[in-house]
Amino acid sequence: MDAGLVKSSHKMKSRSPLQEPFRHRRNNSDNLDRFIPNRSAMDFDYAHYMLTGAKKGKENPPLVNSPSRDAYQKQLAETLNMNRTRILAFKNKPIPQVDPIPQDFFSSTPHQSRPAKRRRYIPQTSERTLDAPDIVDDFYLNLLDWGSRNVLAIALENTVYLWNASDSSTSELVTIDGEDGPIASVSWAPDGRHIAIGLNNSTVQLWDSITNRQLRTLSSHQSQVNSLAWNNCILTTGGMDGKIVNNDVRVREHAVETLRGHQQGVCGLKWSGSGQQLASGGNDNLLFIWDRSMASSHSPTQWLHRIEEHTAAVKALAWCPFQGNLLASGGGGGDRCIRFWNTHTGAQLNSVDTGSQVCALLWNKNERELLSSHGFTENQLILWKYPSMVRMAELTGHTSRVLYMAQSPDGFTVATAAGDETLRFWKVFGTPEVAKTAPKENIEPFAHVTRIR
């Protein structure tokens, strides 16, 4: 088990959701300093000569001035670098670039070495910070998701807000009645238009974000629905009742399959990239791997693997984008470990003690890297190099546990939300070198549905 709800004692009702907090900015004219000459570039002997000896020479010119003497003085001045007119120097002279080896020396070399890959710069601070007042500080919830249309959804107590990353606009999708809330989970459908909202009253609402219209309500659980995962037209829901239900949103009788294995609440759900396997984590410290090929089995236990190595609640789950059968899972405060699994065999490949509660995991889509967000005691983000699991960077800024994490559609930006009531954006996975074309619009998974209760 793991620490769940933590009440915040610093709510500020005057704050507007998803707005940048006000900060005093200094005037550009403040704290200006004078320009100090570069003493290392000065020649004090020459300066002394110019201020004393040179002046005397001009005041007492030689009585006889012949052409040979003039030529001698000119050559002497050039040799001693005495033709300068400036005494103070503000920068060093550039060192002439001398290439001891001609550039065409290697032109005939048959095998040229490959240029070294430039090391990626990882910003140590968040790129942007927005207010997220009244966000519920509960380890078992999933209140943040980033859709394929570049719109971020976040649930703040009883209201779902949409933040468009393309133009930074904010809109309110829905506010749930007090007796039905608070909101326990949000998840975008693959088309980036429809969104599922899990509620404390055991139901799930499906909404069209373009028309701001509720399409239907799903009722499959007896308690709070705090985990959601899409697999094309199948919406998988996990509740505090321990049940996992596959719902086909295209049909009236939506509950097409129930998966039973967890003895306590389900707090993590993730489908693999192929859509063939489902990973589930629970407050019973168990991790299950389910396979669609076993759905037709009449056995009451349909799981492929039941994994017991974690010693705390398993919420953080992430399927590897470059190896389909590789799953990363993270344990809560009593475990603090990130573990890696071969989901074909169920074998544990590696385990790393992070020292802090693991709240969420995300793979880099472009590099072999894994990002983890943490709670007690450091409340930080850690970027790991896979498979060595060397720490590449530790990012701090949140003052409370970083419970929620989502990735932008292009894979480069990560959004995090924490119990400190802030939403932060990090360029932790780099910057795209070439602008990518917009993803093709998927077929709407339940476009024919008008309104089904």
Short mmCIF file of C-alpha atoms in Angstrom, two decimals:
data_model
loop_
_atom_site.label_atom_id
_atom_site.label_comp_id
_atom_site.label_asym_id
_atom_site.label_seq_id
_atom_site.Cartn_x
_atom_site.Cartn_y
_atom_site.Cartn_z
CA MET A 1 0.00 0.00 0.00
CA ASP A 2 1.05 3.58 -0.45
CA ALA A 3 0.20 7.04 0.87
CA GLY A 4 -2.89 8.24 -0.95
CA LEU A 5 -4.63 11.54 -0.39
CA VAL A 6 -2.67 14.42 1.10
CA LYS A 7 -4.64 17.55 1.87
CA SER A 8 -3.13 20.84 0.80
CA SER A 9 -3.07 23.69 3.29
CA HIS A 10 -2.03 26.50 0.94
CA LYS A 11 -4.95 26.86 -1.49
CA MET A 12 -5.36 30.28 -3.05
CA LYS A 13 -8.87 30.77 -4.39
CA SER A 14 -7.89 33.95 -6.21
CA ARG A 15 -5.64 32.06 -8.62
CA SER A 16 -6.95 31.37 -12.13
CA PRO A 17 -6.44 27.85 -13.51
CA LEU A 18 -3.71 27.34 -16.13
CA GLN A 19 -2.38 30.92 -15.92
CA GLU A 20 1.22 31.89 -15.38
CA PRO A 21 1.84 33.11 -11.82
CA PHE A 22 2.69 36.82 -11.53
CA ARG A 23 6.35 37.59 -10.97
CA HIS A 24 8.02 41.00 -10.61
CA ARG A 25 10.34 41.61 -13.54
CA ARG A 26 13.34 43.89 -13.25
CA ASN A 27 13.75 46.84 -15.54
CA ASN A 28 16.47 46.29 -18.11
CA SER A 29 18.15 49.49 -16.94
CA ASP A 30 18.53 48.19 -13.37
CA ASN A 31 21.89 47.05 -12.03
CA LEU A 32 23.92 48.28 -15.00
CA ASP A 33 27.69 48.22 -14.48
CA ARG A 34 30.50 50.31 -16.00
CA PHE A 35 32.74 48.85 -18.64
CA ILE A 36 36.13 48.02 -17.13
CA PRO A 37 39.23 47.84 -19.36
CA ASN A 38 40.96 44.53 -19.75
CA ARG A 39 44.22 44.99 -17.84
CA SER A 40 45.69 41.76 -19.13
CA ALA A 41 45.63 43.21 -22.66
CA MET A 42 47.52 46.40 -21.74
CA ASP A 43 51.22 47.19 -22.15
CA PHE A 44 52.04 49.37 -19.14
CA ASP A 45 55.63 49.99 -20.26
CA TYR A 46 54.42 51.38 -23.54
CA ALA A 47 51.77 53.41 -21.75
CA HIS A 48 54.41 54.92 -19.45
CA TYR A 49 56.62 55.76 -22.42
CA MET A 50 53.72 57.45 -24.24
CA LEU A 51 52.84 59.52 -21.19
CA THR A 52 56.44 60.59 -20.39
CA GLY A 53 59.16 59.92 -22.90
CA ALA A 54 57.14 60.36 -26.07
CA LYS A 55 55.87 63.71 -24.88
CA LYS A 56 59.40 64.95 -24.15
CA GLY A 57 60.52 63.87 -27.61
CA LYS A 58 57.78 65.94 -29.20
CA GLU A 59 58.58 68.98 -27.04
CA ASN A 60 62.32 68.76 -27.86
CA PRO A 61 62.59 67.58 -31.46
CA PRO A 62 66.08 66.69 -32.76
CA LEU A 63 68.02 69.60 -34.26
CA VAL A 64 69.05 67.60 -37.29
CA ASN A 65 66.55 65.46 -39.18
CA SER A 66 67.94 63.51 -42.14
CA PRO A 67 66.16 61.03 -44.48
CA SER A 68 68.30 58.18 -43.13
CA ARG A 69 67.32 59.07 -39.54
CA ASP A 70 63.63 59.15 -40.47
CA ALA A 71 63.87 55.71 -42.06
CA TYR A 72 65.68 54.38 -38.99
CA GLN A 73 63.03 55.78 -36.61
CA LYS A 74 60.19 54.30 -38.71
CA GLN A 75 61.77 50.84 -38.76
CA LEU A 76 62.47 51.01 -35.02
CA ALA A 77 58.86 51.97 -34.27
CA GLU A 78 57.52 49.10 -36.34
CA THR A 79 59.88 46.64 -34.67
CA LEU A 80 58.93 47.78 -31.15
CA ASN A 81 55.22 48.11 -32.01
CA MET A 82 55.27 51.83 -31.15
CA ASN A 83 52.80 52.98 -33.82
CA ARG A 84 49.86 52.38 -31.53
CA THR A 85 47.68 55.30 -30.50
CA ARG A 86 45.47 53.64 -27.83
CA ILE A 87 46.65 53.08 -24.27
CA LEU A 88 43.61 51.32 -22.75
CA ALA A 89 42.57 47.96 -24.20
CA PHE A 90 39.09 46.52 -23.71
CA LYS A 91 39.65 43.12 -25.28
CA ASN A 92 42.47 40.84 -26.24
CA LYS A 93 43.57 40.65 -29.84
CA PRO A 94 42.27 37.52 -31.53
CA ILE A 95 44.81 34.79 -31.86
CA PRO A 96 45.47 34.17 -35.54
CA GLN A 97 44.15 30.80 -36.63
CA VAL A 98 47.01 28.81 -38.04
CA ASP A 99 46.29 25.42 -39.49
CA PRO A 100 49.55 23.46 -39.31
CA ILE A 101 48.11 20.80 -41.61
CA PRO A 102 46.57 21.84 -44.95
CA GLN A 103 42.84 21.10 -45.31
CA ASP A 104 43.39 19.06 -48.46
CA PHE A 105 45.83 16.76 -46.64
CA PHE A 106 43.03 14.31 -45.80
CA SER A 107 41.18 14.68 -49.10
CA SER A 108 42.76 11.54 -50.45
CA THR A 109 42.25 9.52 -47.27
CA PRO A 110 39.92 6.63 -48.11
CA HIS A 111 38.31 6.27 -44.63
CA GLN A 112 37.24 9.44 -42.87
CA SER A 113 36.18 9.31 -39.21
CA ARG A 114 32.50 9.96 -38.45
CA PRO A 115 31.90 13.29 -36.65
CA ALA A 116 31.13 12.90 -32.96
CA LYS A 117 27.46 13.27 -31.98
CA ARG A 118 26.86 16.55 -30.18
CA ARG A 119 25.75 16.10 -26.60
CA ARG A 120 22.16 17.17 -26.02
CA TYR A 121 21.58 20.09 -23.70
CA ILE A 122 19.08 19.28 -20.94
CA PRO A 123 17.52 22.37 -19.32
CA GLN A 124 17.60 22.14 -15.54
CA THR A 125 14.49 24.27 -15.00
CA SER A 126 10.95 24.08 -16.34
CA GLU A 127 10.26 26.01 -19.53
CA ARG A 128 6.87 27.19 -18.31
CA THR A 129 4.83 27.11 -15.11
CA LEU A 130 1.04 27.42 -14.85
CA ASP A 131 -1.21 27.55 -11.80
CA ALA A 132 -3.27 24.43 -11.05
CA PRO A 133 -5.34 25.40 -7.99
CA ASP A 134 -7.39 22.72 -6.23
CA ILE A 135 -5.66 19.79 -7.91
CA VAL A 136 -6.26 16.70 -5.77
CA ASP A 137 -3.06 15.47 -4.10
CA ASP A 138 -3.85 11.74 -4.29
CA PHE A 139 -1.32 9.10 -5.34
CA TYR A 140 -3.98 6.76 -6.77
CA LEU A 141 -5.54 9.21 -9.25
CA ASN A 142 -4.61 10.01 -12.87
CA LEU A 143 -5.57 13.62 -13.55
CA LEU A 144 -3.38 14.66 -16.51
CA ASP A 145 -3.28 13.59 -20.18
CA TRP A 146 -1.98 15.11 -23.44
CA GLY A 147 -4.01 14.29 -26.56
CA SER A 148 -2.90 13.69 -30.14
CA ARG A 149 -4.29 17.10 -31.18
CA ASN A 150 -1.84 18.85 -28.85
CA VAL A 151 -4.43 19.65 -26.19
CA LEU A 152 -3.65 19.00 -22.54
CA ALA A 153 -6.46 17.91 -20.22
CA ILE A 154 -6.18 18.40 -16.47
CA ALA A 155 -8.76 17.78 -13.75
CA LEU A 156 -8.83 20.29 -10.91
CA GLU A 157 -11.16 18.90 -8.25
CA ASN A 158 -14.59 18.83 -10.02
CA THR A 159 -13.63 20.57 -13.29
CA VAL A 160 -11.80 19.42 -16.42
CA TYR A 161 -9.82 22.16 -18.17
CA LEU A 162 -8.32 21.99 -21.66
CA TRP A 163 -5.09 23.82 -22.46
CA ASN A 164 -4.22 24.10 -26.16
CA ALA A 165 -0.44 23.91 -26.49
CA SER A 166 -0.55 25.41 -30.00
CA ASP A 167 -1.88 28.82 -28.92
CA SER A 168 -1.80 28.59 -25.08
CA SER A 169 -5.59 29.05 -24.87
CA THR A 170 -7.57 27.61 -21.97
CA SER A 171 -11.17 26.39 -21.92
CA GLU A 172 -13.41 24.61 -19.45
CA LEU A 173 -14.85 21.32 -20.68
CA VAL A 174 -17.12 20.29 -17.80
CA THR A 175 -17.74 20.79 -14.10
CA ILE A 176 -19.07 17.72 -12.31
CA ASP A 177 -21.74 17.95 -9.61
CA GLY A 178 -20.28 17.92 -6.13
CA GLU A 179 -21.93 14.65 -5.11
CA ASP A 180 -20.40 12.86 -8.13
CA GLY A 181 -16.88 14.24 -7.76
CA PRO A 182 -14.11 14.76 -7.38
CA ILE A 183 -12.79 13.67 -10.78
CA ALA A 184 -10.50 10.66 -10.43
CA SER A 185 -9.06 10.18 -13.94
CA VAL A 186 -8.93 11.64 -17.47
CA SER A 187 -7.77 10.02 -20.70
CA TRP A 188 -7.87 11.13 -24.35
CA ALA A 189 -9.09 8.74 -27.03
CA PRO A 190 -6.59 8.09 -29.88
CA ASP A 191 -8.37 10.61 -32.13
CA GLY A 192 -7.55 13.46 -29.73
CA ARG A 193 -11.14 14.66 -29.84
CA HIS A 194 -13.03 12.43 -27.42
CA ILE A 195 -12.11 12.17 -23.77
CA ALA A 196 -13.04 9.81 -20.94
CA ILE A 197 -13.55 11.11 -17.40
CA GLY A 198 -13.59 8.73 -14.45
CA LEU A 199 -15.58 9.87 -11.42
CA ASN A 200 -15.68 9.22 -7.72
CA ASN A 201 -19.28 7.96 -8.06
CA SER A 202 -18.08 4.84 -10.00
CA THR A 203 -19.15 6.04 -13.49
CA VAL A 204 -17.21 7.15 -16.58
CA GLN A 205 -18.37 9.97 -18.83
CA LEU A 206 -17.44 10.25 -22.52
CA TRP A 207 -17.23 13.77 -23.95
CA ASP A 208 -16.72 15.37 -27.35
CA SER A 209 -14.19 18.16 -26.76
CA ILE A 210 -15.04 19.97 -30.01
CA THR A 211 -18.77 20.35 -29.37
CA ASN A 212 -18.47 20.28 -25.55
CA ARG A 213 -21.16 17.62 -25.48
CA GLN A 214 -21.45 14.53 -23.30
CA LEU A 215 -21.97 11.42 -25.44
CA ARG A 216 -22.68 8.73 -22.88
CA THR A 217 -22.10 7.40 -19.38
CA LEU A 218 -20.51 4.01 -18.64
CA SER A 219 -21.37 2.14 -15.46
CA SER A 220 -19.18 -0.88 -14.80
CA HIS A 221 -17.79 -0.41 -11.28
CA GLN A 222 -18.96 -0.18 -7.68
CA SER A 223 -16.48 2.48 -6.57
CA GLN A 224 -14.20 5.27 -7.79
CA VAL A 225 -12.75 4.86 -11.31
CA ASN A 226 -9.19 6.12 -11.08
CA SER A 227 -7.48 4.39 -14.05
CA LEU A 228 -8.25 4.66 -17.78
CA ALA A 229 -6.49 3.32 -20.89
CA TRP A 230 -7.55 3.33 -24.56
CA ASN A 231 -6.92 0.59 -27.14
CA ASN A 232 -8.55 1.91 -30.32
CA CYS A 233 -12.30 1.64 -29.64
CA ILE A 234 -11.85 -0.22 -26.36
CA LEU A 235 -11.76 1.89 -23.19
CA THR A 236 -10.29 -0.06 -20.28
CA THR A 237 -11.30 1.14 -16.83
CA GLY A 238 -9.84 0.28 -13.45
CA GLY A 239 -11.58 0.97 -10.16
CA MET A 240 -10.94 0.94 -6.45
CA ASP A 241 -13.14 -2.18 -6.42
CA GLY A 242 -10.22 -4.10 -7.96
CA LYS A 243 -12.03 -4.77 -11.25
CA ILE A 244 -10.69 -4.06 -14.75
CA VAL A 245 -13.37 -3.72 -17.44
CA ASN A 246 -12.94 -3.52 -21.21
CA ASN A 247 -15.66 -1.29 -22.66
CA ASP A 248 -16.48 -1.14 -26.36
CA VAL A 249 -17.71 2.44 -26.71
CA ARG A 250 -19.38 1.72 -30.07
CA VAL A 251 -22.09 -0.54 -28.68
CA ARG A 252 -24.86 -0.13 -26.14
CA GLU A 253 -23.78 -3.10 -24.00
CA HIS A 254 -20.32 -1.65 -23.57
CA ALA A 255 -18.82 -3.97 -20.92
CA VAL A 256 -17.43 -6.73 -23.15
CA GLU A 257 -14.90 -8.25 -20.72
CA THR A 258 -14.01 -8.14 -17.04
CA LEU A 259 -10.51 -8.94 -15.80
CA ARG A 260 -10.21 -10.09 -12.18
CA GLY A 261 -6.93 -10.45 -10.34
CA HIS A 262 -6.33 -7.44 -8.11
CA GLN A 263 -7.53 -7.66 -4.53
CA GLN A 264 -7.42 -3.89 -4.00
CA GLY A 265 -7.79 -0.73 -6.07
CA VAL A 266 -6.31 -0.51 -9.57
CA CYS A 267 -4.18 2.66 -9.86
CA GLY A 268 -2.22 2.02 -13.08
CA LEU A 269 -3.31 0.84 -16.56
CA LYS A 270 -1.32 0.86 -19.82
CA TRP A 271 -1.84 -0.90 -23.16
CA SER A 272 1.23 -1.92 -25.14
CA GLY A 273 1.96 -0.19 -28.44
CA SER A 274 0.73 -3.23 -30.37
CA GLY A 275 -2.51 -3.29 -28.41
CA GLN A 276 -1.94 -6.96 -27.63
CA GLN A 277 -0.96 -6.76 -23.96
CA LEU A 278 -2.29 -4.77 -21.00
CA ALA A 279 -0.33 -3.96 -17.84
CA SER A 280 -2.16 -3.20 -14.59
CA GLY A 281 -0.82 -2.11 -11.21
CA GLY A 282 -2.69 -1.99 -7.93
CA ASN A 283 -2.67 -0.91 -4.34
CA ASP A 284 -2.16 -4.60 -3.47
CA ASN A 285 1.48 -4.21 -4.68
CA LEU A 286 0.76 -6.52 -7.61
CA LEU A 287 1.56 -6.10 -11.30
CA PHE A 288 -0.44 -8.10 -13.87
CA ILE A 289 0.20 -8.67 -17.57
CA TRP A 290 -2.93 -9.51 -19.57
CA ASP A 291 -2.91 -10.80 -23.16
CA ARG A 292 -5.79 -10.44 -25.62
CA SER A 293 -5.16 -13.93 -26.98
CA MET A 294 -6.37 -15.32 -23.65
CA ALA A 295 -9.64 -13.42 -23.71
CA SER A 296 -11.51 -16.44 -25.03
CA SER A 297 -10.32 -18.63 -22.21
CA HIS A 298 -13.02 -19.86 -19.81
CA SER A 299 -10.58 -19.83 -16.90
CA PRO A 300 -11.57 -17.42 -14.10
CA THR A 301 -7.97 -16.17 -14.01
CA GLN A 302 -7.09 -14.77 -17.42
CA TRP A 303 -3.81 -13.06 -16.69
CA LEU A 304 -0.61 -13.97 -18.50
CA HIS A 305 1.73 -13.05 -15.62
CA ARG A 306 1.15 -12.21 -11.96
CA ILE A 307 4.18 -10.33 -10.63
CA GLU A 308 4.80 -9.87 -6.90
CA GLU A 309 8.27 -8.29 -6.71
CA HIS A 310 7.10 -4.77 -5.84
CA THR A 311 6.64 -4.05 -2.12
CA ALA A 312 4.35 -1.01 -2.49
CA ALA A 313 1.53 0.19 -4.73
CA VAL A 314 2.27 -0.01 -8.46
CA LYS A 315 1.01 3.08 -10.29
CA ALA A 316 3.85 4.02 -12.69
CA LEU A 317 3.78 1.93 -15.89
CA ALA A 318 5.43 2.56 -19.29
CA TRP A 319 5.80 0.34 -22.35
CA CYS A 320 9.06 0.75 -24.25
CA PRO A 321 8.57 2.33 -27.72
CA PHE A 322 11.54 0.55 -29.31
CA GLN A 323 11.08 -2.93 -27.77
CA GLY A 324 7.50 -4.13 -27.75
CA ASN A 325 7.80 -6.69 -24.92
CA LEU A 326 9.71 -4.40 -22.51
CA LEU A 327 7.72 -2.86 -19.63
CA ALA A 328 8.96 -0.49 -16.92
CA SER A 329 7.09 -0.30 -13.61
CA GLY A 330 7.60 1.82 -10.52
CA GLY A 331 6.73 1.18 -6.89
CA GLY A 332 5.43 3.55 -4.24
CA GLY A 333 7.07 4.85 -1.08
CA GLY A 334 7.70 1.44 0.48
CA ASP A 335 9.41 0.13 -2.67
CA ARG A 336 11.00 3.09 -4.54
CA CYS A 337 12.23 0.81 -7.33
CA ILE A 338 11.97 0.94 -11.11
CA ARG A 339 11.80 -2.58 -12.47
CA PHE A 340 12.03 -3.83 -16.06
CA TRP A 341 10.16 -6.87 -17.38
CA ASN A 342 10.15 -9.15 -20.38
CA THR A 343 6.38 -9.45 -20.75
CA HIS A 344 6.63 -12.53 -22.98
CA THR A 345 8.32 -14.57 -20.27
CA GLY A 346 7.52 -12.54 -17.13
CA ALA A 347 11.22 -12.37 -16.23
CA GLN A 348 12.61 -9.34 -14.39
CA LEU A 349 15.46 -7.85 -16.42
CA ASN A 350 16.71 -5.18 -14.02
CA SER A 351 15.80 -3.26 -10.87
CA VAL A 352 17.01 0.17 -9.71
CA ASP A 353 16.39 1.71 -6.28
CA THR A 354 15.60 5.38 -6.93
CA GLY A 355 15.45 6.41 -3.27
CA SER A 356 12.03 8.06 -3.66
CA GLN A 357 8.40 7.14 -4.27
CA VAL A 358 7.94 6.48 -8.02
CA CYS A 359 4.79 8.25 -9.27
CA ALA A 360 5.04 8.11 -13.08
CA LEU A 361 7.27 6.88 -15.93
CA LEU A 362 7.73 8.03 -19.53
CA TRP A 363 10.02 6.74 -22.28
CA ASN A 364 11.79 9.09 -24.68
CA LYS A 365 10.40 8.32 -28.15
CA ASN A 366 13.61 9.42 -29.89
CA GLU A 367 16.41 8.20 -27.58
CA ARG A 368 16.95 5.22 -25.29
CA GLU A 369 16.03 7.14 -22.16
CA LEU A 370 13.47 6.89 -19.37
CA LEU A 371 12.03 9.73 -17.29
CA SER A 372 10.67 9.11 -13.80
CA SER A 373 8.75 11.46 -11.50
CA HIS A 374 8.98 11.11 -7.74
CA GLY A 375 7.32 11.92 -4.47
CA PHE A 376 8.70 11.54 -0.98
CA THR A 377 11.32 12.58 -0.30
CA GLU A 378 12.90 14.54 -3.17
CA ASN A 379 9.88 15.45 -5.38
CA GLN A 380 12.10 15.51 -8.46
CA LEU A 381 12.33 14.22 -12.04
CA ILE A 382 15.14 11.86 -12.99
CA LEU A 383 16.28 11.20 -16.56
CA TRP A 384 17.90 7.78 -16.94
CA LYS A 385 20.03 6.36 -19.75
CA TYR A 386 18.79 2.93 -20.76
CA PRO A 387 19.92 0.18 -20.30
CA SER A 388 22.82 1.34 -18.08
CA MET A 389 20.38 3.34 -15.87
CA VAL A 390 22.95 6.06 -15.35
CA ARG A 391 21.37 9.30 -14.12
CA MET A 392 21.65 11.87 -16.90
CA ALA A 393 19.86 14.70 -15.09
CA GLU A 394 17.82 15.48 -11.97
CA LEU A 395 15.23 18.22 -12.40
CA THR A 396 13.79 20.06 -9.42
CA GLY A 397 11.20 22.79 -9.05
CA HIS A 398 8.12 21.12 -7.61
CA THR A 399 7.78 21.42 -3.86
CA SER A 400 5.41 18.48 -3.50
CA ARG A 401 5.29 14.96 -4.96
CA VAL A 402 5.12 14.93 -8.76
CA LEU A 403 2.07 12.70 -9.12
CA TYR A 404 1.03 13.28 -12.73
CA MET A 405 3.08 13.31 -15.94
CA ALA A 406 2.14 13.50 -19.65
CA GLN A 407 4.08 13.69 -22.92
CA SER A 408 3.43 15.95 -25.92
CA PRO A 409 2.44 14.32 -29.23
CA ASP A 410 5.86 15.03 -30.77
CA GLY A 411 7.52 13.40 -27.77
CA PHE A 412 9.85 16.27 -26.81
CA THR A 413 7.97 18.12 -24.05
CA VAL A 414 6.80 16.68 -20.74
CA ALA A 415 4.10 18.21 -18.53
CA THR A 416 4.06 17.51 -14.80
CA ALA A 417 1.50 18.36 -12.13
CA ALA A 418 2.07 18.11 -8.42
CA GLY A 419 0.44 18.62 -5.06
CA ASP A 420 2.04 22.09 -4.93
CA GLU A 421 -0.75 23.19 -7.32
CA THR A 422 1.51 23.95 -10.28
CA LEU A 423 1.66 22.56 -13.82
CA ARG A 424 5.18 22.64 -15.28
CA PHE A 425 6.53 22.03 -18.79
CA TRP A 426 10.01 20.58 -19.35
CA LYS A 427 12.07 20.27 -22.56
CA VAL A 428 13.74 17.25 -21.06
CA PHE A 429 13.61 15.09 -24.20
CA GLY A 430 15.25 17.69 -26.48
CA THR A 431 14.05 19.91 -29.31
CA PRO A 432 12.87 18.65 -32.70
CA GLU A 433 15.41 19.53 -35.40
CA VAL A 434 12.89 19.29 -38.20
CA ALA A 435 9.24 20.25 -37.86
CA LYS A 436 7.15 17.13 -38.13
CA THR A 437 3.97 16.97 -40.15
CA ALA A 438 0.72 16.92 -38.23
CA PRO A 439 -0.54 13.40 -37.52
CA LYS A 440 -3.36 12.16 -39.69
CA GLU A 441 -6.77 12.33 -38.07
CA ASN A 442 -7.89 8.94 -36.88
CA ILE A 443 -11.37 7.63 -37.48
CA GLU A 444 -13.53 8.73 -34.60
CA PRO A 445 -14.05 5.64 -32.40
CA PHE A 446 -17.75 6.31 -31.78
CA ALA A 447 -18.72 8.95 -34.34
CA HIS A 448 -22.12 7.36 -34.91
CA VAL A 449 -23.05 7.63 -31.23
CA THR A 450 -25.43 10.51 -30.58
CA ARG A 451 -26.20 10.25 -26.89
CA ILE A 452 -26.39 6.98 -24.99
CA ARG A 453 -27.05 6.87 -21.25
#
